[in-house]
Amino acid sequence: MKILVAEDDAQTADYLRRSLIAEGHSVDVVDDGRDALTYCLYNRCDLMVLDRMLPGMDGMAVLKALRAGRNTLPVIFLTAMADVDARIEGLKEGGDDYLTKPFHFAELSARIGAIARRPVAAEARTCLRVSDLELDLLRRTAERQGQVVDLQPKEFAVLEVLMRNAGHIVTKTMLLEQVWGLSFDPGTTVVETHISRLRTKIDKPFDAKLIHTSRNFGYSIHAPR
């Protein structure tokens, strides 16, 4: 399995990395919540071991942002927050398991194994389509009516969020969280700028417009009606 470890304690992170690699896993490590969210948006991985008390963006906010974007990546919390309410919150918000520190690696390994053995409900989507627009998540390419659309990484990420939520309004806050890893509005026009660029590339050269604005709410993408 390819596992992301999001842990800001260097000693614990190194221990997890070495132990998981010894069991045959591929492991990447980040020490900041925003980096964890960005990693999950731009990279394939099979599971994340997530600390709740991370700098930049706490682990619960990372999980909520993932689930808001319909990202079903399995997440095991590994945290010192051991009270019952914290456990319940972590599981109710979409965590797959919850293990508290101090911990035994053998138990974490067993829980990872249990998740790995779960039957896959459906094949993960690697290609998103809305009308005649296609987004290939593996090749990181976009095409409309067979024509390649050249997108910058952030433009691709914004379009991916819109297409994963096709037919539904995506708020500016959701885009800030899922694309830029921000849990607050920095007061800039970064979202509006990227939507404008996408319209220039996705809509302007074609007759039918796919990207729509819901004033005071957000943006959506859907086939012409």
mmCIF file of C-alpha atoms in Angstrom:
data_model
loop_
_atom_site.group_PDB
_atom_site.id
_atom_site.type_symbol
_atom_site.label_atom_id
_atom_site.label_comp_id
_atom_site.label_asym_id
_atom_site.label_seq_id
_atom_site.Cartn_x
_atom_site.Cartn_y
_atom_site.Cartn_z
ATOM 1 C CA MET A 1 0.000 0.000 0.000
ATOM 2 C CA LYS A 2 1.007 3.601 -0.528
ATOM 3 C CA ILE A 3 0.546 5.321 2.821
ATOM 4 C CA LEU A 4 0.714 8.995 3.744
ATOM 5 C CA VAL A 5 1.779 9.711 7.326
ATOM 6 C CA ALA A 6 0.691 13.172 8.511
ATOM 7 C CA GLU A 7 2.582 13.634 11.773
ATOM 8 C CA ASP A 8 4.432 16.690 13.090
ATOM 9 C CA ASP A 9 6.487 14.889 15.743
ATOM 10 C CA ALA A 10 9.692 14.031 13.894
ATOM 11 C CA GLN A 11 10.575 11.024 16.077
ATOM 12 C CA THR A 12 7.126 9.458 15.749
ATOM 13 C CA ALA A 13 6.998 10.160 12.017
ATOM 14 C CA ASP A 14 10.385 8.537 11.445
ATOM 15 C CA TYR A 15 9.386 5.502 13.521
ATOM 16 C CA LEU A 16 6.182 5.078 11.533
ATOM 17 C CA ARG A 17 7.964 5.533 8.215
ATOM 18 C CA ARG A 18 10.641 2.942 8.991
ATOM 19 C CA SER A 19 8.172 0.440 10.483
ATOM 20 C CA LEU A 20 5.698 0.696 7.610
ATOM 21 C CA ILE A 21 8.452 0.403 4.983
ATOM 22 C CA ALA A 22 9.712 -2.717 6.783
ATOM 23 C CA GLU A 23 6.253 -4.222 6.230
ATOM 24 C CA GLY A 24 6.469 -3.558 2.512
ATOM 25 C CA HIS A 25 4.510 -0.317 2.261
ATOM 26 C CA SER A 26 5.475 2.785 0.289
ATOM 27 C CA VAL A 27 5.448 5.756 2.665
ATOM 28 C CA ASP A 28 5.460 9.534 2.336
ATOM 29 C CA VAL A 29 5.526 11.860 5.353
ATOM 30 C CA VAL A 30 4.217 15.413 5.829
ATOM 31 C CA ASP A 31 4.265 17.445 9.041
ATOM 32 C CA ASP A 32 1.597 20.057 8.239
ATOM 33 C CA GLY A 33 -2.156 19.716 7.749
ATOM 34 C CA ARG A 34 -2.265 21.870 4.634
ATOM 35 C CA ASP A 35 0.490 19.784 3.079
ATOM 36 C CA ALA A 36 -1.495 16.647 3.898
ATOM 37 C CA LEU A 37 -4.595 17.963 2.121
ATOM 38 C CA THR A 38 -2.605 19.155 -0.895
ATOM 39 C CA TYR A 39 -0.843 15.793 -1.117
ATOM 40 C CA CYS A 40 -4.169 13.953 -1.179
ATOM 41 C CA LEU A 41 -5.502 16.228 -3.919
ATOM 42 C CA TYR A 42 -2.510 15.777 -6.217
ATOM 43 C CA ASN A 43 -1.202 12.281 -5.454
ATOM 44 C CA ARG A 44 -2.526 8.752 -5.372
ATOM 45 C CA CYS A 45 -2.334 6.962 -2.063
ATOM 46 C CA ASP A 46 -4.207 4.083 -0.460
ATOM 47 C CA LEU A 47 -4.448 5.238 3.166
ATOM 48 C CA MET A 48 -3.524 8.126 5.443
ATOM 49 C CA VAL A 49 -2.377 7.901 9.058
ATOM 50 C CA LEU A 50 -3.431 11.289 10.408
ATOM 51 C CA ASP A 51 -2.552 13.141 13.604
ATOM 52 C CA ARG A 52 -5.271 15.498 14.833
ATOM 53 C CA MET A 53 -3.015 18.195 16.268
ATOM 54 C CA LEU A 54 -1.149 19.368 13.178
ATOM 55 C CA PRO A 55 0.160 22.865 12.434
ATOM 56 C CA GLY A 56 -1.266 24.821 9.530
ATOM 57 C CA MET A 57 -4.547 22.910 9.457
ATOM 58 C CA ASP A 58 -5.667 20.463 12.145
ATOM 59 C CA GLY A 59 -6.340 16.850 11.272
ATOM 60 C CA MET A 60 -10.098 17.113 11.681
ATOM 61 C CA ALA A 61 -10.230 20.004 9.205
ATOM 62 C CA VAL A 62 -8.162 17.947 6.752
ATOM 63 C CA LEU A 63 -10.624 15.053 7.015
ATOM 64 C CA LYS A 64 -13.672 17.317 6.626
ATOM 65 C CA ALA A 65 -12.177 18.937 3.524
ATOM 66 C CA LEU A 66 -11.510 15.534 1.967
ATOM 67 C CA ARG A 67 -14.985 14.235 2.675
ATOM 68 C CA ALA A 68 -16.599 17.464 1.469
ATOM 69 C CA GLY A 69 -14.892 16.824 -1.854
ATOM 70 C CA ARG A 70 -16.175 13.222 -1.877
ATOM 71 C CA ASN A 71 -12.669 11.866 -1.387
ATOM 72 C CA THR A 72 -13.055 8.391 0.136
ATOM 73 C CA LEU A 73 -9.382 7.854 1.030
ATOM 74 C CA PRO A 74 -9.255 5.612 4.157
ATOM 75 C CA VAL A 75 -8.047 7.616 7.155
ATOM 76 C CA ILE A 76 -6.779 6.253 10.472
ATOM 77 C CA PHE A 77 -6.437 8.868 13.195
ATOM 78 C CA LEU A 78 -3.324 8.391 15.332
ATOM 79 C CA THR A 79 -3.509 10.996 18.059
ATOM 80 C CA ALA A 80 -3.074 11.854 21.719
ATOM 81 C CA MET A 81 -6.704 13.065 21.848
ATOM 82 C CA ALA A 82 -8.032 9.989 23.615
ATOM 83 C CA ASP A 83 -11.351 11.040 25.206
ATOM 84 C CA VAL A 84 -14.546 9.393 24.056
ATOM 85 C CA ASP A 85 -16.004 12.555 22.506
ATOM 86 C CA ALA A 86 -12.890 13.020 20.366
ATOM 87 C CA ARG A 87 -13.095 9.408 19.154
ATOM 88 C CA ILE A 88 -16.770 9.749 18.306
ATOM 89 C CA GLU A 89 -16.191 13.008 16.436
ATOM 90 C CA GLY A 90 -13.358 11.493 14.403
ATOM 91 C CA LEU A 91 -15.439 8.524 13.315
ATOM 92 C CA LYS A 92 -18.642 10.493 12.690
ATOM 93 C CA GLU A 93 -16.821 12.940 10.427
ATOM 94 C CA GLY A 94 -15.604 10.128 8.190
ATOM 95 C CA GLY A 95 -12.539 8.626 9.850
ATOM 96 C CA ASP A 96 -12.179 4.894 9.230
ATOM 97 C CA ASP A 97 -10.430 4.107 12.505
ATOM 98 C CA TYR A 98 -9.121 5.874 15.586
ATOM 99 C CA LEU A 99 -6.001 4.842 17.517
ATOM 100 C CA THR A 100 -4.624 6.792 20.470
ATOM 101 C CA LYS A 101 -1.061 7.497 21.580
ATOM 102 C CA PRO A 102 0.912 5.886 23.086
ATOM 103 C CA PHE A 103 0.330 3.000 20.705
ATOM 104 C CA HIS A 104 1.754 -0.368 19.718
ATOM 105 C CA PHE A 105 2.813 -0.539 16.102
ATOM 106 C CA ALA A 106 1.489 -4.101 15.838
ATOM 107 C CA GLU A 107 -2.020 -2.794 16.547
ATOM 108 C CA LEU A 108 -1.709 -0.027 13.942
ATOM 109 C CA SER A 109 -0.450 -2.602 11.448
ATOM 110 C CA ALA A 110 -3.421 -4.851 12.175
ATOM 111 C CA ARG A 111 -5.854 -1.989 11.656
ATOM 112 C CA ILE A 112 -4.198 -1.064 8.360
ATOM 113 C CA GLY A 113 -4.489 -4.702 7.311
ATOM 114 C CA ALA A 114 -8.182 -4.759 8.197
ATOM 115 C CA ILE A 115 -8.829 -1.739 5.978
ATOM 116 C CA ALA A 116 -6.773 -3.253 3.152
ATOM 117 C CA ARG A 117 -8.946 -6.384 3.259
ATOM 118 C CA ARG A 118 -12.188 -4.483 2.867
ATOM 119 C CA PRO A 119 -14.017 -5.282 -0.364
ATOM 120 C CA VAL A 120 -13.878 -2.451 -2.857
ATOM 121 C CA ALA A 121 -17.407 -1.146 -3.361
ATOM 122 C CA ALA A 122 -16.699 0.278 -6.777
ATOM 123 C CA GLU A 123 -13.725 0.926 -9.005
ATOM 124 C CA ALA A 124 -12.181 4.285 -8.225
ATOM 125 C CA ARG A 125 -12.958 6.809 -10.887
ATOM 126 C CA THR A 126 -9.898 7.910 -12.794
ATOM 127 C CA CYS A 127 -11.781 9.912 -15.409
ATOM 128 C CA LEU A 128 -14.440 12.566 -14.856
ATOM 129 C CA ARG A 129 -16.891 13.653 -17.556
ATOM 130 C CA VAL A 130 -19.382 16.484 -17.826
ATOM 131 C CA SER A 131 -21.055 16.777 -21.223
ATOM 132 C CA ASP A 132 -18.210 16.816 -23.785
ATOM 133 C CA LEU A 133 -15.537 17.739 -21.206
ATOM 134 C CA GLU A 134 -13.252 14.967 -19.940
ATOM 135 C CA LEU A 135 -10.732 15.124 -17.102
ATOM 136 C CA ASP A 136 -8.186 12.294 -16.835
ATOM 137 C CA LEU A 137 -7.018 12.151 -13.206
ATOM 138 C CA LEU A 138 -4.141 9.768 -13.888
ATOM 139 C CA ARG A 139 -2.634 11.550 -16.892
ATOM 140 C CA ARG A 140 -3.635 14.948 -15.439
ATOM 141 C CA THR A 141 -5.069 16.035 -18.785
ATOM 142 C CA ALA A 142 -8.256 17.760 -19.906
ATOM 143 C CA GLU A 143 -10.040 17.527 -23.240
ATOM 144 C CA ARG A 144 -13.192 19.047 -24.671
ATOM 145 C CA GLN A 145 -14.651 17.813 -27.938
ATOM 146 C CA GLY A 146 -11.388 15.956 -28.431
ATOM 147 C CA GLN A 147 -9.303 19.115 -28.115
ATOM 148 C CA VAL A 148 -6.606 19.197 -25.422
ATOM 149 C CA VAL A 149 -7.098 21.976 -22.873
ATOM 150 C CA ASP A 150 -3.836 23.176 -21.328
ATOM 151 C CA LEU A 151 -4.375 23.695 -17.589
ATOM 152 C CA GLN A 152 -2.050 24.877 -14.854
ATOM 153 C CA PRO A 153 -1.971 22.658 -11.691
ATOM 154 C CA LYS A 154 -4.298 24.895 -9.653
ATOM 155 C CA GLU A 155 -6.677 25.288 -12.590
ATOM 156 C CA PHE A 156 -6.795 21.507 -12.899
ATOM 157 C CA ALA A 157 -7.477 21.175 -9.170
ATOM 158 C CA VAL A 158 -10.332 23.710 -9.267
ATOM 159 C CA LEU A 159 -11.871 21.971 -12.272
ATOM 160 C CA GLU A 160 -11.539 18.588 -10.554
ATOM 161 C CA VAL A 161 -13.463 19.821 -7.503
ATOM 162 C CA LEU A 162 -16.191 21.266 -9.738
ATOM 163 C CA MET A 163 -16.479 18.056 -11.778
ATOM 164 C CA ARG A 164 -16.544 15.801 -8.724
ATOM 165 C CA ASN A 165 -19.517 17.871 -7.589
ATOM 166 C CA ALA A 166 -21.099 18.200 -11.054
ATOM 167 C CA GLY A 167 -24.599 19.613 -10.901
ATOM 168 C CA HIS A 168 -24.087 20.961 -7.372
ATOM 169 C CA ILE A 169 -22.920 24.348 -6.149
ATOM 170 C CA VAL A 170 -19.333 24.488 -4.887
ATOM 171 C CA THR A 171 -18.743 27.413 -2.552
ATOM 172 C CA LYS A 172 -15.678 29.630 -2.504
ATOM 173 C CA THR A 173 -14.875 28.250 0.952
ATOM 174 C CA MET A 174 -14.898 24.680 -0.356
ATOM 175 C CA LEU A 175 -12.497 25.632 -3.148
ATOM 176 C CA LEU A 176 -10.180 27.464 -0.754
ATOM 177 C CA GLU A 177 -10.077 24.426 1.543
ATOM 178 C CA GLN A 178 -9.702 21.729 -1.086
ATOM 179 C CA VAL A 179 -7.404 23.476 -3.564
ATOM 180 C CA TRP A 180 -5.373 25.885 -1.432
ATOM 181 C CA GLY A 181 -5.693 24.188 1.963
ATOM 182 C CA LEU A 182 -7.089 27.334 3.576
ATOM 183 C CA SER A 183 -9.723 27.135 6.287
ATOM 184 C CA PHE A 184 -10.333 30.894 6.055
ATOM 185 C CA ASP A 185 -10.961 33.482 3.354
ATOM 186 C CA PRO A 186 -7.692 35.394 2.819
ATOM 187 C CA GLY A 187 -9.615 38.253 1.235
ATOM 188 C CA THR A 188 -8.107 37.808 -2.214
ATOM 189 C CA THR A 189 -9.683 37.096 -5.602
ATOM 190 C CA VAL A 190 -7.654 33.932 -6.159
ATOM 191 C CA VAL A 191 -10.765 31.776 -6.636
ATOM 192 C CA GLU A 192 -12.444 34.252 -8.972
ATOM 193 C CA THR A 193 -9.229 34.563 -10.990
ATOM 194 C CA HIS A 194 -8.939 30.807 -11.494
ATOM 195 C CA ILE A 195 -12.622 30.469 -12.409
ATOM 196 C CA SER A 196 -12.139 33.214 -14.991
ATOM 197 C CA ARG A 197 -9.126 31.419 -16.456
ATOM 198 C CA LEU A 198 -11.065 28.165 -16.625
ATOM 199 C CA ARG A 199 -13.938 29.876 -18.447
ATOM 200 C CA THR A 200 -11.467 31.262 -20.975
ATOM 201 C CA LYS A 201 -10.054 27.803 -21.631
ATOM 202 C CA ILE A 202 -13.085 25.537 -21.096
ATOM 203 C CA ASP A 203 -16.049 27.638 -22.250
ATOM 204 C CA LYS A 204 -14.951 30.511 -24.484
ATOM 205 C CA PRO A 205 -13.795 28.417 -27.476
ATOM 206 C CA PHE A 206 -17.051 26.407 -27.516
ATOM 207 C CA ASP A 207 -20.724 27.173 -28.056
ATOM 208 C CA ALA A 208 -22.110 25.555 -24.890
ATOM 209 C CA LYS A 209 -21.065 27.002 -21.538
ATOM 210 C CA LEU A 210 -20.434 24.511 -18.732
ATOM 211 C CA ILE A 211 -19.216 26.657 -15.806
ATOM 212 C CA HIS A 212 -21.921 28.678 -14.072
ATOM 213 C CA THR A 213 -22.013 31.200 -11.225
ATOM 214 C CA SER A 214 -24.684 31.159 -8.537
ATOM 215 C CA ARG A 215 -24.501 34.696 -7.218
ATOM 216 C CA ASN A 216 -23.622 34.906 -3.502
ATOM 217 C CA PHE A 217 -23.349 31.101 -3.340
ATOM 218 C CA GLY A 218 -20.580 29.733 -5.555
ATOM 219 C CA TYR A 219 -19.968 27.905 -8.801
ATOM 220 C CA SER A 220 -21.202 24.799 -10.555
ATOM 221 C CA ILE A 221 -20.473 22.835 -13.676
ATOM 222 C CA HIS A 222 -23.157 21.048 -15.646
ATOM 223 C CA ALA A 223 -24.267 20.281 -19.167
ATOM 224 C CA PRO A 224 -26.358 22.908 -20.982
ATOM 225 C CA ARG A 225 -30.060 22.795 -20.128
#
